[in-house]
Amino acid sequence: MMGRSPDFLNVIFAAWAGASDFFAQDRPEFKQNVSNYYEYIRENDLTLTHALLNLQRRRGASATDTVSEEVALTVVKETGAGVVLRGSRLLATLGPISDELAIYHAGNHRMDEEAQRQSFALSIPCDTPGLRFLCRESFDVGRSHFNHPLGSRFEEMDATIFFDDVLVPWDRVFLLGNVDMCNRIGSATQSQGHSGHQVLTRCLVKAEFILGLADLMVETLGSGTVPHVQEQVAELITQRDILKACLRASEADAAPNQWGVMSPATAPLQAGRAQFGRTMYPRMVEIIQLLGTSSLMALPSEADFDSPFAPQLNQYLATDTSNARDRTKLFHLAWDASCSSFSGRQVLYERMFGGNPLRNAMTLFNTYDKEPFRKQVRNFLDSED
Ligand SMILES: Cc1cc2nc3c(=O)[nH]c(=O)nc-3n(C[C@H](O)[C@H](O)[C@H](O)COP(=O)(O)OP(=O)(O)OC[C@H]3O[C@@H](n4cnc5c(N)ncnc54)[C@H](O)[C@@H]3O)c2cc1C
């Protein structure tokens, strides 16, 4: 249930190191900086967070973000020691428990040409002087694993970051001032494909977990002969199999990229990711709610089973297939996956973490080679058969 296990950013830096010649196109020394940094985080087993977005004072309809120096992270000075940054960034998931903070551009939050002082790729320790992390309210509220099985285990705090004249040493700078290269960093290095593979692997495991949860709920409630219950579980099976097919296709069609690094095929990864965030995961959570209904609310706490009330709980909450305690434990999990504040953030995360879905769709529309399919239709229209 964690979106940002440390392997997410590890694969991005592995891809950057594999494509280190890309960074040399900005300044020759940046190539070595990327390679050294990759080795440093690998050898020291470091965990990274990243913050790719600027806070915006207003939002426009254009394909680029609205950058204003009052709030955007901006280079205010270059010195012999490095670059000095002031401003803010969103949204560092896992931020407060990470070792290092990476800053670069998201492909779907592009910058305008004049945003040179807001364009860079770099990484610094999270305890660098001048950095502040503003955390949201925690979903781990100190309850037991029985009561809050997910929130008590998988809180991956999201943080807004403020930079108060933070010095980034030169050896931690990978790109600087080159808006076009910053905008293209994910696609040009193919780090997008590698992180996409990590993401889709995670989505598949999550889909399998939801399927297993749903099936156990059905068994516990004894609702497995109800046609629409079967239909809903079948929908989860189909979703799981689509994700598996996309992941397998990305591996089967893997090929060396222009930097000589074996890379998964991006089209099936894109397809699986987009569907998971936009429709599949919100629907999976809805199905858990539909299957569970009032059992998601009729939930004693763990302590209630050690109270004088326990005999009644054991009598009234047992089903034909489950005792009261096991049923309650299972439905606490279903509640934490579909009704709790932890689950609400999960749905938001899956919808948004890969960037604004609308802009992703626009990019797909504008870059996908649709000509072969148009040709089929034209051939049909021209045919006299
Ligand atoms: C739980 C969670 C965790 C996240 N973790 C990270 C992280 O670890 N690192 C990181 O860098 N980012 C992270 N993000 C940020 C994520 O990438 C963004 O939420 C996403 O890219 C959308 O950007 P935004 O939130 O700034 O949307 P906003 O710019 O606030 O836009 C809000 C909505 O307005 C509309 N909109 C506004 N402007 C436009 C436009 N120009 N074109 C089209 N539609 C527009 C869209 O419908 C959009 O969804 C996380 C987000 C969430 C919710």
XYZ file of C-alpha atoms and ligand atoms in Angstrom:
438
model
C 0.000 0.000 0.000
C 3.029 2.299 -0.073
C 3.372 4.381 -3.198
C 6.892 5.525 -2.618
C 8.984 2.628 -1.478
C 12.623 3.667 -1.983
C 13.044 1.639 -5.180
C 10.951 4.272 -7.008
C 13.668 6.928 -7.036
C 16.482 4.388 -7.140
C 15.460 3.292 -10.629
C 15.266 6.913 -11.763
C 18.851 7.600 -10.718
C 20.008 4.281 -12.167
C 18.460 5.359 -15.489
C 20.092 8.796 -15.249
C 23.497 7.242 -14.574
C 22.993 4.971 -17.581
C 22.202 8.067 -19.653
C 24.907 10.273 -18.120
C 25.955 11.596 -21.561
C 22.626 13.411 -21.669
C 23.691 15.581 -18.722
C 27.043 16.377 -20.357
C 25.094 18.147 -23.120
C 24.283 20.859 -20.560
C 27.740 21.101 -18.935
C 30.480 18.452 -19.229
C 30.961 18.166 -15.451
C 27.288 17.291 -14.888
C 27.868 13.847 -16.407
C 30.355 12.958 -13.665
C 28.111 14.505 -11.003
C 25.263 12.163 -11.969
C 27.497 9.081 -12.075
C 29.118 9.896 -8.728
C 25.795 10.585 -7.077
C 24.289 7.334 -8.353
C 27.226 5.405 -6.881
C 26.964 7.347 -3.628
C 23.287 6.529 -3.038
C 23.791 2.929 -4.176
C 26.793 2.263 -1.933
C 25.225 3.974 1.094
C 21.769 2.461 0.515
C 20.077 5.863 0.773
C 16.361 6.606 0.540
C 15.259 9.539 -1.603
C 12.174 11.700 -1.822
C 11.439 14.148 -4.630
C 9.514 17.393 -5.047
C 8.875 18.231 -8.685
C 6.203 20.932 -8.555
C 6.256 24.609 -7.730
C 3.467 26.096 -5.710
C 1.404 28.264 -8.070
C -0.401 31.496 -7.236
C -2.825 30.922 -10.114
C -3.428 28.244 -12.719
C -3.673 28.846 -16.445
C -5.022 26.662 -19.225
C -1.670 26.419 -20.998
C 0.455 23.280 -21.084
C 3.086 24.883 -18.834
C 2.941 25.734 -15.140
C 2.483 29.328 -14.014
C 5.774 30.268 -12.408
C 6.000 33.287 -10.117
C 9.197 34.085 -8.294
C 7.343 34.879 -5.058
C 6.639 31.165 -4.526
C 8.482 29.039 -7.110
C 11.817 27.484 -6.237
C 14.344 29.867 -7.789
C 18.114 30.189 -8.103
C 18.876 33.458 -6.306
C 22.668 33.258 -6.516
C 25.537 31.226 -7.939
C 28.715 31.159 -5.840
C 32.009 29.315 -6.001
C 30.515 26.722 -3.641
C 27.275 26.093 -5.504
C 23.814 27.491 -6.255
C 21.581 29.143 -3.672
C 17.844 28.326 -3.832
C 14.851 30.138 -2.369
C 11.151 29.238 -2.667
C 8.968 26.187 -2.229
C 8.200 22.806 -3.753
C 5.452 20.150 -3.670
C 4.995 17.346 -2.664
C 7.626 15.189 -1.024
C 6.005 11.853 -0.232
C 8.149 9.981 2.307
C 9.970 13.309 2.778
C 10.515 13.431 6.537
C 11.919 9.889 6.664
C 14.146 10.124 3.590
C 17.879 10.729 3.503
C 18.001 12.832 0.355
C 15.749 15.199 -1.587
C 15.840 15.234 -5.405
C 14.524 18.241 -7.325
C 13.856 18.184 -11.050
C 11.033 18.743 -13.568
C 7.984 16.540 -14.035
C 7.379 15.880 -17.732
C 3.733 16.837 -17.327
C 4.485 20.092 -15.462
C 6.634 21.750 -18.080
C 8.180 25.194 -17.702
C 8.152 28.097 -20.158
C 11.373 29.136 -21.889
C 11.856 32.143 -19.627
C 11.853 29.970 -16.470
C 15.620 29.469 -16.590
C 16.166 30.342 -12.944
C 13.504 27.776 -11.962
C 14.989 25.015 -14.133
C 17.460 22.547 -12.652
C 18.001 18.964 -11.560
C 19.837 18.431 -8.290
C 19.795 16.541 -5.014
C 20.689 17.426 -1.426
C 20.503 15.836 2.034
C 17.148 16.379 3.757
C 18.928 17.961 6.719
C 20.586 20.666 4.608
C 20.482 24.003 6.493
C 17.593 26.212 5.349
C 15.248 23.353 4.342
C 11.883 23.032 6.111
C 9.327 20.214 5.684
C 5.658 21.014 6.353
C 3.845 17.713 6.979
C 0.132 16.986 6.631
C -1.773 15.391 9.522
C -0.587 11.839 10.122
C -2.811 8.817 9.420
C -0.925 6.770 11.971
C -2.887 7.769 15.064
C -1.279 5.280 17.411
C -3.849 2.494 17.050
C -2.970 -1.210 16.929
C -2.393 -3.164 13.731
C -5.739 -4.886 14.442
C -7.668 -1.594 14.534
C -5.813 0.347 11.807
C -3.987 -2.363 9.855
C -2.810 -0.077 7.039
C -2.523 3.365 8.640
C -0.476 1.952 11.511
C 2.001 0.350 9.104
C 2.233 2.286 5.854
C 2.123 6.004 6.622
C 4.339 7.651 3.978
C 3.966 11.275 5.009
C 3.580 13.944 2.289
C 5.403 17.220 2.842
C 5.563 20.686 1.322
C 9.134 21.961 1.296
C 10.370 25.484 1.908
C 13.862 26.619 0.922
C 15.365 29.534 2.799
C 18.554 30.320 0.847
C 19.664 26.712 0.631
C 23.152 26.110 -0.752
C 23.411 23.212 -3.199
C 27.072 22.255 -3.748
C 28.167 22.112 -7.390
C 28.787 18.367 -7.262
C 25.070 17.882 -6.518
C 23.911 19.815 -9.591
C 22.966 17.717 -12.652
C 21.263 20.320 -14.888
C 21.100 24.095 -14.528
C 19.204 26.769 -16.436
C 18.480 24.668 -19.520
C 14.679 24.690 -19.620
C 14.366 22.352 -22.576
C 16.647 19.677 -21.108
C 14.899 19.946 -17.740
C 11.515 19.497 -19.428
C 12.791 16.438 -21.324
C 14.765 14.765 -18.542
C 12.322 11.884 -18.004
C 11.772 11.000 -21.647
C 15.333 11.663 -22.862
C 16.964 9.481 -20.189
C 14.075 6.980 -20.243
C 13.874 7.226 -16.465
C 10.117 7.519 -17.083
C 10.041 3.988 -18.435
C 12.037 2.543 -15.556
C 9.964 4.277 -12.892
C 6.837 3.291 -14.838
C 7.839 -0.351 -14.501
C 8.274 0.070 -10.743
C 4.871 1.784 -10.589
C 3.004 -0.839 -12.585
C 4.582 -3.673 -10.587
C 3.268 -1.967 -7.464
C -0.177 -1.417 -9.026
C -0.404 -5.099 -9.911
C 0.476 -6.198 -6.380
C -2.072 -3.738 -5.017
C -4.761 -5.038 -7.384
C -4.021 -8.587 -6.248
C -4.258 -7.527 -2.620
C -7.651 -5.886 -3.217
C -8.868 -8.982 -5.076
C -7.787 -11.250 -2.217
C -9.409 -8.929 0.309
C -12.681 -8.835 -1.644
C -12.834 -12.599 -1.974
C -12.258 -13.122 1.756
C -14.986 -10.572 2.523
C -17.414 -12.431 0.277
C -16.553 -15.731 1.929
C -16.956 -14.242 5.405
C -20.315 -12.643 4.607
C -21.553 -15.720 2.748
C -22.529 -13.590 -0.249
C -20.718 -15.590 -2.927
C -23.877 -16.886 -4.613
C -25.300 -13.402 -5.206
C -24.940 -12.584 -8.952
C -23.877 -8.950 -8.605
C -21.320 -9.909 -5.950
C -19.813 -12.388 -8.404
C -19.844 -9.687 -11.083
C -17.969 -7.249 -8.846
C -15.284 -9.775 -7.914
C -15.010 -10.743 -11.590
C -14.386 -7.061 -12.380
C -11.472 -7.092 -9.928
C -10.104 -10.235 -11.591
C -10.279 -8.578 -15.014
C -8.532 -5.459 -13.744
C -5.774 -7.555 -12.225
C -5.298 -9.510 -15.450
C -5.148 -6.333 -17.577
C -2.416 -4.919 -15.329
C -0.499 -8.182 -15.461
C -0.738 -8.196 -19.267
C 0.558 -4.611 -19.499
C 3.481 -5.388 -17.225
C 4.367 -8.561 -19.135
C 4.134 -6.725 -22.459
C 6.498 -4.003 -21.228
C 9.034 -6.687 -20.310
C 8.554 -8.810 -23.432
C 9.034 -5.737 -25.661
C 11.996 -4.342 -23.689
C 14.891 -3.109 -25.816
C 18.143 -1.181 -25.339
C 17.551 2.581 -25.388
C 19.774 5.142 -27.127
C 22.150 5.085 -24.135
C 22.578 1.297 -24.346
C 20.451 0.561 -21.282
C 17.854 -2.224 -21.530
C 14.515 -0.470 -20.977
C 10.931 -1.675 -20.708
C 8.514 -0.738 -23.491
C 6.756 2.424 -22.373
C 3.412 2.129 -24.219
C 1.989 -0.774 -22.160
C 3.292 0.837 -18.963
C 1.583 4.080 -19.847
C -1.661 2.266 -20.637
C -1.687 0.307 -17.370
C -0.730 3.288 -15.210
C -3.280 5.625 -16.758
C -6.126 3.149 -16.332
C -5.119 2.247 -12.797
C -5.146 5.827 -11.527
C -8.078 7.169 -13.502
C -10.607 4.369 -13.221
C -9.356 1.072 -11.798
C -8.225 1.963 -8.305
C -11.151 4.278 -7.464
C -13.462 1.500 -8.704
C -11.620 -1.155 -6.663
C -12.197 0.896 -3.534
C -15.843 1.385 -4.505
C -16.260 -2.386 -4.900
C -14.816 -2.975 -1.420
C -17.405 -0.499 -0.094
C -20.238 -2.162 -2.039
C -19.247 -5.645 -0.892
C -18.743 -4.632 2.729
C -21.503 -2.067 3.329
C -22.579 -1.997 6.990
C -19.952 -4.540 7.999
C -17.445 -1.753 7.368
C -19.103 0.201 10.179
C -20.172 -2.575 12.589
C -16.620 -2.779 13.843
C -15.690 -3.380 17.469
C -12.161 -2.439 18.468
C -9.540 -4.970 19.488
C -10.042 -3.967 23.136
C -13.790 -4.720 22.948
C -12.943 -8.422 22.629
C -11.338 -8.261 26.093
C -14.266 -6.364 27.625
C -17.405 -7.620 29.427
C -19.180 -7.146 26.091
C -17.049 -9.877 24.432
C -19.571 -12.758 24.800
C -22.229 -10.787 22.893
C -19.726 -9.794 20.214
C -18.682 -13.407 19.797
C -22.311 -14.474 19.476
C -23.722 -11.750 17.240
C -20.834 -10.982 14.909
C -19.956 -14.572 13.989
C -21.013 -15.726 10.521
C -21.442 -19.230 9.096
C -17.838 -19.127 7.908
C -16.032 -16.940 10.428
C -15.824 -16.290 14.130
C -16.480 -12.749 15.336
C -12.865 -11.828 15.971
C -11.579 -12.959 12.560
C -14.472 -11.219 10.825
C -13.735 -8.009 12.701
C -10.027 -8.182 11.933
C -10.732 -8.671 8.219
C -13.237 -5.844 8.075
C -10.900 -3.446 9.856
C -8.592 -4.075 6.913
C -11.426 -3.521 4.431
C -12.332 -0.287 6.261
C -8.733 0.940 6.152
C -8.610 0.165 2.418
C -11.891 1.879 1.546
C -13.262 4.227 4.214
C -10.523 5.618 6.470
C -8.547 8.813 5.890
C -5.654 6.527 4.929
C -7.770 5.055 2.133
C -8.944 8.474 0.911
C -5.355 9.584 0.494
C -4.598 6.324 -1.318
C -7.240 7.085 -3.952
C -5.975 10.662 -4.308
C -2.428 9.378 -4.594
C -3.246 6.886 -7.331
C -5.199 9.518 -9.257
C -2.567 12.243 -9.065
C 0.932 11.071 -8.179
C 1.867 10.456 -11.810
C 0.929 14.013 -12.697
C -2.187 15.769 -13.843
C -4.166 13.027 -15.703
C -5.619 15.595 -18.093
C -2.183 16.730 -19.221
C -1.040 13.118 -19.494
C -4.011 12.436 -21.781
C -3.209 15.525 -23.864
C 0.398 14.368 -24.239
C -0.779 10.943 -25.366
C -3.166 12.483 -27.882
C -0.460 14.720 -29.308
C 2.414 12.219 -29.430
C 0.803 8.840 -30.180
C 1.236 7.596 -33.740
C -2.402 7.173 -34.759
C -1.677 7.077 -38.498
C -1.736 3.248 -38.892
C -5.279 3.167 -37.529
C -6.452 6.096 -39.641
C -5.018 4.294 -42.637
C -7.082 1.180 -41.911
C -10.250 3.254 -41.938
C -9.258 5.101 -45.125
C -8.494 1.770 -46.809
C -11.927 0.503 -45.851
C -13.640 3.635 -47.151
C -11.708 3.439 -50.420
C -12.377 -0.247 -50.898
C -15.068 -1.419 -53.333
C -15.189 -4.972 -51.856
C -0.961 11.989 -2.317
C -0.051 12.699 -3.286
C 1.309 12.433 -3.259
C 2.171 13.096 -4.139
N 3.517 12.840 -4.071
C 4.355 13.560 -4.829
C 5.775 13.388 -4.705
O 6.272 12.552 -3.951
N 6.578 14.195 -5.431
C 6.075 15.138 -6.285
O 6.857 15.837 -6.908
N 4.748 15.304 -6.441
C 3.877 14.551 -5.733
N 2.527 14.747 -5.870
C 2.043 15.834 -6.736
C 1.389 15.387 -8.028
O 2.370 15.173 -9.004
C 0.395 16.496 -8.416
O -0.685 16.457 -7.516
C -0.132 16.391 -9.814
O 0.900 16.495 -10.739
C -1.149 17.526 -10.095
O -0.573 18.757 -9.848
P -1.166 19.740 -8.754
O -1.526 18.957 -7.548
O -0.216 20.862 -8.600
O -2.510 20.237 -9.422
P -3.007 21.733 -9.550
O -2.105 22.516 -10.429
O -3.280 22.259 -8.191
O -4.315 21.555 -10.353
C -5.522 21.140 -9.762
C -6.435 20.699 -10.872
O -6.726 21.840 -11.706
C -6.724 21.484 -13.078
N -5.652 22.231 -13.783
C -4.948 23.252 -13.293
N -4.117 23.757 -14.208
C -4.268 23.034 -15.314
C -3.677 23.080 -16.623
N -2.793 23.998 -16.977
N -4.029 22.143 -17.506
C -4.943 21.217 -17.185
N -5.558 21.155 -15.966
C -5.227 22.047 -15.039
C -6.524 19.986 -13.120
O -7.773 19.354 -13.130
C -5.800 19.689 -11.823
O -5.951 18.350 -11.437
C 1.649 14.055 -5.049
C 0.278 14.311 -5.071
C -0.566 13.645 -4.215
C -2.039 13.979 -4.266
